[in-house]
Coordinates of C-alpha atoms in Angstrom, one line a residue:
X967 CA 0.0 0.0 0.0
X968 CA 1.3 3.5 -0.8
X969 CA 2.2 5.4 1.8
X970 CA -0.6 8.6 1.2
X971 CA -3.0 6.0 1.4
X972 CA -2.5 5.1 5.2
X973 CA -2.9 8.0 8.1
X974 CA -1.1 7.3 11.8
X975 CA -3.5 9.0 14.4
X976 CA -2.7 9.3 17.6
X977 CA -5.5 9.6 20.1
X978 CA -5.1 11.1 23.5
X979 CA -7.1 10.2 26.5
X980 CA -5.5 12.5 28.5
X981 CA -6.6 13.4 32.2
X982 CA -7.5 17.1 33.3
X983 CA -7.5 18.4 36.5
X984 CA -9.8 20.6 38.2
X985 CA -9.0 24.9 37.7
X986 CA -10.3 28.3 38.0
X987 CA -7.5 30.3 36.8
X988 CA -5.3 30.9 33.6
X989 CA -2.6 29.9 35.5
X990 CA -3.3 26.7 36.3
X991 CA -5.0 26.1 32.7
X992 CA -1.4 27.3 31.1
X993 CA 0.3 24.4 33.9
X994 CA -2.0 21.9 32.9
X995 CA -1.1 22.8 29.1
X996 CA 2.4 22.4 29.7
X997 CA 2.2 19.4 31.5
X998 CA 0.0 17.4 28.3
X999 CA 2.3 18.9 26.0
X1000 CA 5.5 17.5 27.5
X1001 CA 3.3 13.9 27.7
X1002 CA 2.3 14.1 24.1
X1003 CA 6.1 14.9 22.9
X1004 CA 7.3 11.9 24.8
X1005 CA 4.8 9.9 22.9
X1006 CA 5.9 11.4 20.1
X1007 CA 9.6 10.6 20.1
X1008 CA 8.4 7.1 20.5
X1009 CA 5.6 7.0 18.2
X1010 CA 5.8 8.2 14.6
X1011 CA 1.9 9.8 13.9
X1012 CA 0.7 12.4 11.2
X1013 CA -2.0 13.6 13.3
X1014 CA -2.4 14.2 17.3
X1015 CA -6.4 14.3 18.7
X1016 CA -7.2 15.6 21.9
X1017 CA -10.7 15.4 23.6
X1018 CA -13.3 18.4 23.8
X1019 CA -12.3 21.0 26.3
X1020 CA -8.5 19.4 26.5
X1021 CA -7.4 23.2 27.9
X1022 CA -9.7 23.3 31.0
X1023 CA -12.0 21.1 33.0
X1024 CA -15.6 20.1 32.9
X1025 CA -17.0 21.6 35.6
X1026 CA -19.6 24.3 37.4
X1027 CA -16.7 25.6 39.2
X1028 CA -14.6 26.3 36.1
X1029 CA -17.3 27.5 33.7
X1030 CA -17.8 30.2 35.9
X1031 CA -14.5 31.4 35.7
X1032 CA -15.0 31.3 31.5
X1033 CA -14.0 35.3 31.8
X1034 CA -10.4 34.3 32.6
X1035 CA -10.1 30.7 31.2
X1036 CA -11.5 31.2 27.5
X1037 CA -9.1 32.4 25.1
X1038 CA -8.8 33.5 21.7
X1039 CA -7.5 31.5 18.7
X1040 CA -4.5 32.1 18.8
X1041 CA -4.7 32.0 22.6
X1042 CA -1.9 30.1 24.9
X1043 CA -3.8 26.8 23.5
X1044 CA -2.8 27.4 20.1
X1045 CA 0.5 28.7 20.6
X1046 CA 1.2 25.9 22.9
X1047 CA 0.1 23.2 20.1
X1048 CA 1.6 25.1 17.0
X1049 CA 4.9 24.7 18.8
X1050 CA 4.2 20.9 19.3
X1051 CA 3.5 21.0 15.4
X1052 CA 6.2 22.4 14.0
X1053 CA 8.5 20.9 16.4
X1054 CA 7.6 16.9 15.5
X1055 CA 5.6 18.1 11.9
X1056 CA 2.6 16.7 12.9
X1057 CA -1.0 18.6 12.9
X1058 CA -2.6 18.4 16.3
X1059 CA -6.6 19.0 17.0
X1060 CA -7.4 20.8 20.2
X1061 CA -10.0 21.5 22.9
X1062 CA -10.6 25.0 24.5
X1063 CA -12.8 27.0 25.4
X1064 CA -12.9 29.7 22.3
X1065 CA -13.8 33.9 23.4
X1066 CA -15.3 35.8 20.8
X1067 CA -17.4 38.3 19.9
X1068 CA -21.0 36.0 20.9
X1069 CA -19.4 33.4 22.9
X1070 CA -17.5 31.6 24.5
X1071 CA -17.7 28.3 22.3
X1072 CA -16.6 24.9 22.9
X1073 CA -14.6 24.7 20.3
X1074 CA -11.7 22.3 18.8
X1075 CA -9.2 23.7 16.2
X1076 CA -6.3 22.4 13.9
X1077 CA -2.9 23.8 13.6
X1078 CA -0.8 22.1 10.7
X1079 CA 3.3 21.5 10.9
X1080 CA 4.0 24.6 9.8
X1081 CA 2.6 26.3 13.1
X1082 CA -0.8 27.8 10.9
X1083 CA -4.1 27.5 12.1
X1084 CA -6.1 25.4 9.9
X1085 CA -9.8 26.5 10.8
X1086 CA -12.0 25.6 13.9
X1087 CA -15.0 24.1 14.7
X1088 CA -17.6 25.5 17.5
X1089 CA -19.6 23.5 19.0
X1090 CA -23.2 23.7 17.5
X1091 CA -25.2 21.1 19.7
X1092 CA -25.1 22.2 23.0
X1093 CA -25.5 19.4 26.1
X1094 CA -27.9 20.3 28.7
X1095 CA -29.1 17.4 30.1
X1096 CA -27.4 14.6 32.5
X1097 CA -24.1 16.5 34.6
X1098 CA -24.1 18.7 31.1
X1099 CA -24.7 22.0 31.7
X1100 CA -23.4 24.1 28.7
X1101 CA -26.3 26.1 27.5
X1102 CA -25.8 28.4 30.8
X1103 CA -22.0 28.9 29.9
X1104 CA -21.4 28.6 26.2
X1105 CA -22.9 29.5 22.8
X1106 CA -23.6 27.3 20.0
X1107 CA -21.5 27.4 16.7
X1108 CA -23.2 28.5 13.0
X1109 CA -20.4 26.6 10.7
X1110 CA -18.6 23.0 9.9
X1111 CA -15.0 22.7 9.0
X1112 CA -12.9 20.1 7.4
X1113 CA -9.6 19.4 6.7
X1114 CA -7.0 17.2 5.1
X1115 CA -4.1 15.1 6.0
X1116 CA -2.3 12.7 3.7
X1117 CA -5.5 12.9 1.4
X1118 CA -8.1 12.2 3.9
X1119 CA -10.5 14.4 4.8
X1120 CA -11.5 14.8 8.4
X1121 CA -13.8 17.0 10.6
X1122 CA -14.5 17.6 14.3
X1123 CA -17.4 17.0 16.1
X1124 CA -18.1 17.5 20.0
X1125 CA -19.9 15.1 22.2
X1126 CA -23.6 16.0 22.1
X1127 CA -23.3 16.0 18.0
X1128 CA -22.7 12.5 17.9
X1129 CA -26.3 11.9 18.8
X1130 CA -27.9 14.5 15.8
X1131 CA -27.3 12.1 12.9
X1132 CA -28.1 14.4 10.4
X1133 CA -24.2 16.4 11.5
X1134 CA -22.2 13.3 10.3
X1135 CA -24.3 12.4 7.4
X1136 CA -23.8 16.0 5.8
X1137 CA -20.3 15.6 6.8
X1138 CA -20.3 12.5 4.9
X1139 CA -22.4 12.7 2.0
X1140 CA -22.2 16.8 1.5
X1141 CA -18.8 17.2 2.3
X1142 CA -16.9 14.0 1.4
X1143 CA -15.5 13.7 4.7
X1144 CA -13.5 10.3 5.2
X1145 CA -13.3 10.6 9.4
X1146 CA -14.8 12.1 12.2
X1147 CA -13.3 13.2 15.1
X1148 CA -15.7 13.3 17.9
X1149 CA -14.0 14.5 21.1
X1150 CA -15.9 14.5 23.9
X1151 CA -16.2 14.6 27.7
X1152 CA -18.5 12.3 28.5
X1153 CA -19.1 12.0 32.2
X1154 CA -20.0 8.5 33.8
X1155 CA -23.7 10.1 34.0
X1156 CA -27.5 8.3 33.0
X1157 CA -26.1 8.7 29.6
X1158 CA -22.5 7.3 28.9
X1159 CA -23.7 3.1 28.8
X1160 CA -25.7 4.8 25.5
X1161 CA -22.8 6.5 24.2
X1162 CA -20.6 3.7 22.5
X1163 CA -23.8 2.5 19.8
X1164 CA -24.4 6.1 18.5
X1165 CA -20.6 5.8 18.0
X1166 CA -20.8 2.3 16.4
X1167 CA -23.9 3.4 14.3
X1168 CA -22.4 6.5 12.8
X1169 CA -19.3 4.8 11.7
X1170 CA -21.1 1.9 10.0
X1171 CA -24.3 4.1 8.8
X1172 CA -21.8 6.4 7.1
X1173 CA -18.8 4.3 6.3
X1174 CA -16.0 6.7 8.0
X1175 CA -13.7 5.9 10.6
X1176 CA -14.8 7.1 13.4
X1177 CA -13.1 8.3 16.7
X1178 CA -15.2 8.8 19.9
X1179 CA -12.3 9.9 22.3
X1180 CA -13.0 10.9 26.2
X1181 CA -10.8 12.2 28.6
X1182 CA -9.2 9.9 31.1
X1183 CA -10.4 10.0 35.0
X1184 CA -12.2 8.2 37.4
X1185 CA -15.3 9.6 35.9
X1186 CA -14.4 9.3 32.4
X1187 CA -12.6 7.2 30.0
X1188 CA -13.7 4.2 27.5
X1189 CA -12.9 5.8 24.6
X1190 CA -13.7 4.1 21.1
X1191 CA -12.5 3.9 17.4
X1192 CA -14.7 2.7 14.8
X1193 CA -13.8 1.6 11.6
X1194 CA -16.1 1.7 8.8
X1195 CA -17.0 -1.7 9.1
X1196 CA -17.1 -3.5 12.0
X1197 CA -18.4 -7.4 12.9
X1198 CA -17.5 -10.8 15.4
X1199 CA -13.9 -10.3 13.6
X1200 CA -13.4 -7.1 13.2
X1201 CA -14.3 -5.1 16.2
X1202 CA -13.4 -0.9 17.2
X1203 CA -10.7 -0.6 19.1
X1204 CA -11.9 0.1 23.1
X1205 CA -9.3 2.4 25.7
X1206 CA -8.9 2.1 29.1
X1207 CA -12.1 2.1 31.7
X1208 CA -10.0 5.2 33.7
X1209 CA -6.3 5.3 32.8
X1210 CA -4.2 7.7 30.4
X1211 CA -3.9 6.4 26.9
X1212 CA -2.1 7.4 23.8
X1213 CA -2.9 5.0 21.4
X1214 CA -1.9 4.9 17.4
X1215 CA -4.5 4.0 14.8
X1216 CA -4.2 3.6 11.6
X1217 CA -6.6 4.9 8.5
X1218 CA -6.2 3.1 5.4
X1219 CA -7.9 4.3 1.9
X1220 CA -8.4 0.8 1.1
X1221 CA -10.4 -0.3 4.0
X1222 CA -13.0 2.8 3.4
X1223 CA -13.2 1.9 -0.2
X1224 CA -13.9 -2.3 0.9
X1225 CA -16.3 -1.3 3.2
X1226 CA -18.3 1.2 0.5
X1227 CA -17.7 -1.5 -2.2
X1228 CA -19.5 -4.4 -0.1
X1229 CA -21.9 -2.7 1.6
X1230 CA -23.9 -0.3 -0.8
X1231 CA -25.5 1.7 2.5
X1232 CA -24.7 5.0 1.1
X1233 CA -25.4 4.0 -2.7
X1234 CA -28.7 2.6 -1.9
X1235 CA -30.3 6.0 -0.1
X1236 CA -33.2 7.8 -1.7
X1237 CA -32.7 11.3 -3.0
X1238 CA -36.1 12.4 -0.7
X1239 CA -37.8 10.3 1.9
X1240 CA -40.7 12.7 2.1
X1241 CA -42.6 9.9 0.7
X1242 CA -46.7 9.8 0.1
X1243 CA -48.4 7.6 2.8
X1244 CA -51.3 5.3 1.9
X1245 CA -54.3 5.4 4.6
X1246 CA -55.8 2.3 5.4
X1247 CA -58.6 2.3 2.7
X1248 CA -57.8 5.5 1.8
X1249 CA -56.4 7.6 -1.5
X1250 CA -52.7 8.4 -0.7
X1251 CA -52.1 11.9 1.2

C-alpha cells in the first residue's frame, strides 16, 4: 500500500484536573504537552487528537471562571500546540474554550506543521441534560469545517453532536469527509452506557472511521474507534475504563473503499424520503 493511502492518528485520552484560573490552565497545558512529545519521540503519527475541552476542565466551578479561562484563537492553547507541530511536523486538533465576539464556544481547532491555524470548529449542539450543563455557559457554533491530512478528509465533532445524525451524514455525504473526530467529555452520567452505539452506528451508517475519544479520569474514560465496518472479527478498538492512553491507529484508503464497495449503504439512499403515505382504505395523502 502507498504510503498517502495510510494516516497514523494518535488519540489522546489525556486526564485534566480541576482549575479556576489561567494559571493553572497554562500548567495543565504544559504538562500534556511534555506527555504528548514523549509519545511522540516514540511513536511516529501524522495527526495528534485531543478530547473536547483538553485546555480546561468540565465543571460548574470552572465554567464560571469562563471570563479568565477562554481564550482566543491564537490564545496560549494554540500557541502551545503550534509549537508541538512544527517541532515533530505533525497537525494536532485541540480542545478549549474559544472567546469571541457572541461566545464563549466549545470549540476544537487544527494547527498544521508549519505552526498555521487550519480552521476551527464550534460546537453547535449544545448538552444540557445529564451532569451537562453548557447552554448556561457557552454559545452554540453557526459553521462545519474540514480538513486534510495525507489525502483524507476529516472534521471535528463535540460530544452532544454525535447523537444528531443528520451532523455526520452532511459531513459524509455533503462534504466527502473520510473521518470524524468526535472529542468529547462524557461523564459517567444516565447517559455514557448509550454512548458507544451512537458511535458504532455513525461509523457503520456512514462508512468513516470514526473516533469517539473521552478524557481519562475516574469519571471518564472508554474511549472508542470505529472503523467503517465492523463485525464478530473485526471489532473498534476500546481504551482504558479510567487510565491515560495514547494509542496509534491507523486509516487506510483501502479499508473505506472495501467497506463502501461491499456494503452499498450510502449507494442505496433515496434522494427524498418525504414519501406519500397510503391510509388504510384510503387515497394516498
Amino acid at each position: 500500500m502507498q504510503d498517502d493511502e495510510t494516516l497514523r492518528l494518535m488519540a489522546c485520552q489525556i486526564t485534566v484536573p480541576e482549575m479556576t484560573s489561567a494559571a493553572e490552565r497554562d500548567a495543565h497545558l504544559a504538562a500534556t504537552v511534555a506527555k504528548i512529545e514523549a509519545q511522540l519521540d516514540r511513536q511516529e503519527a501524522e495527526l495528534v487528537v485531543l478530547p473536547e475541552l483538553s485546555s480546561i476542565d468540565y465543571s460548574r466551578a470552572t465554567f464560571a471562571r469562563l471570563d479568565a479561562l477562554a481564550e482566543p484563537l491564537d490564545g496560549p492553547s494554540f500557541q502551545a500546540w503550534r509549537r508541538v507541530a512544527m517541532a515533530h511536523g505533525v497537525h494536532v486538533a485541540f480542545g478549549f474554550a474559544r472567546a469571541d465576539a457572541g461566545g464563549p464556544f466549545i470549540c476544537t481547532a487544527v494547527v498544521g506543521p508549519d505552526g498555521q491555524l487550519m480552521g476551527y470548529y464550534d460546537k453547535i449542539h449544545l448538552a444540557q441534560y445529564g451532569a451537562s450543563m453548557e447552554k448556561e455557559y457557552f454559545r452554540r457554533g453557526d459553521h462545519v469545517f474540514t480538513f486534510e491530512v495525507k489525502g483524507f478528509r476529516l472534521a471535528p465533532i463535540i460530544c452532544y453532536d454525535i447523537r444528531i445524525p443528520e451532523l455526520s451524514r452532511a459531513l459524509v455525504t455533503e462534504h466527502g469527509v473520510d473521518a470524524i473526530l468526535h472529542c468529547g467529555a462524557y461523564f459517567r452520567d444516565e447517559s455514557f452506557h448509550t454512548w458507544h452505539p451512537f458511535a458504532i452506528t455513525r461509523a457503520l451508517e456512514n462508512q468513516v472511521f470514526f473516533l469517539s475519544l473521552n478524557r481519562a479520569g475516574a469519571s471518564y474514560g472508554n474511549s472508542l474507534f470505529c472503523r467503517p465496518w465492523m463485525d464478530e472479527v473485526t471489532q473498534p478498538v476500546a481504551f482504558p475504563e479510567h487510565d491515560e492512553a495514547f494509542r496509534i491507529v491507523t486509516l487506510t484508503r483501502a479499508e473505506i473503499d472495501a467497506a463502501r464497495a461491499g456494503y452499498s449503504f450510502l449507494k442505496d439512499r433515496l434522494p427524498d424520503y418525504r414519501l406519500p403515505m397510503i391510509a388504510p382504505n384510503g387515497p394516498r395523502k
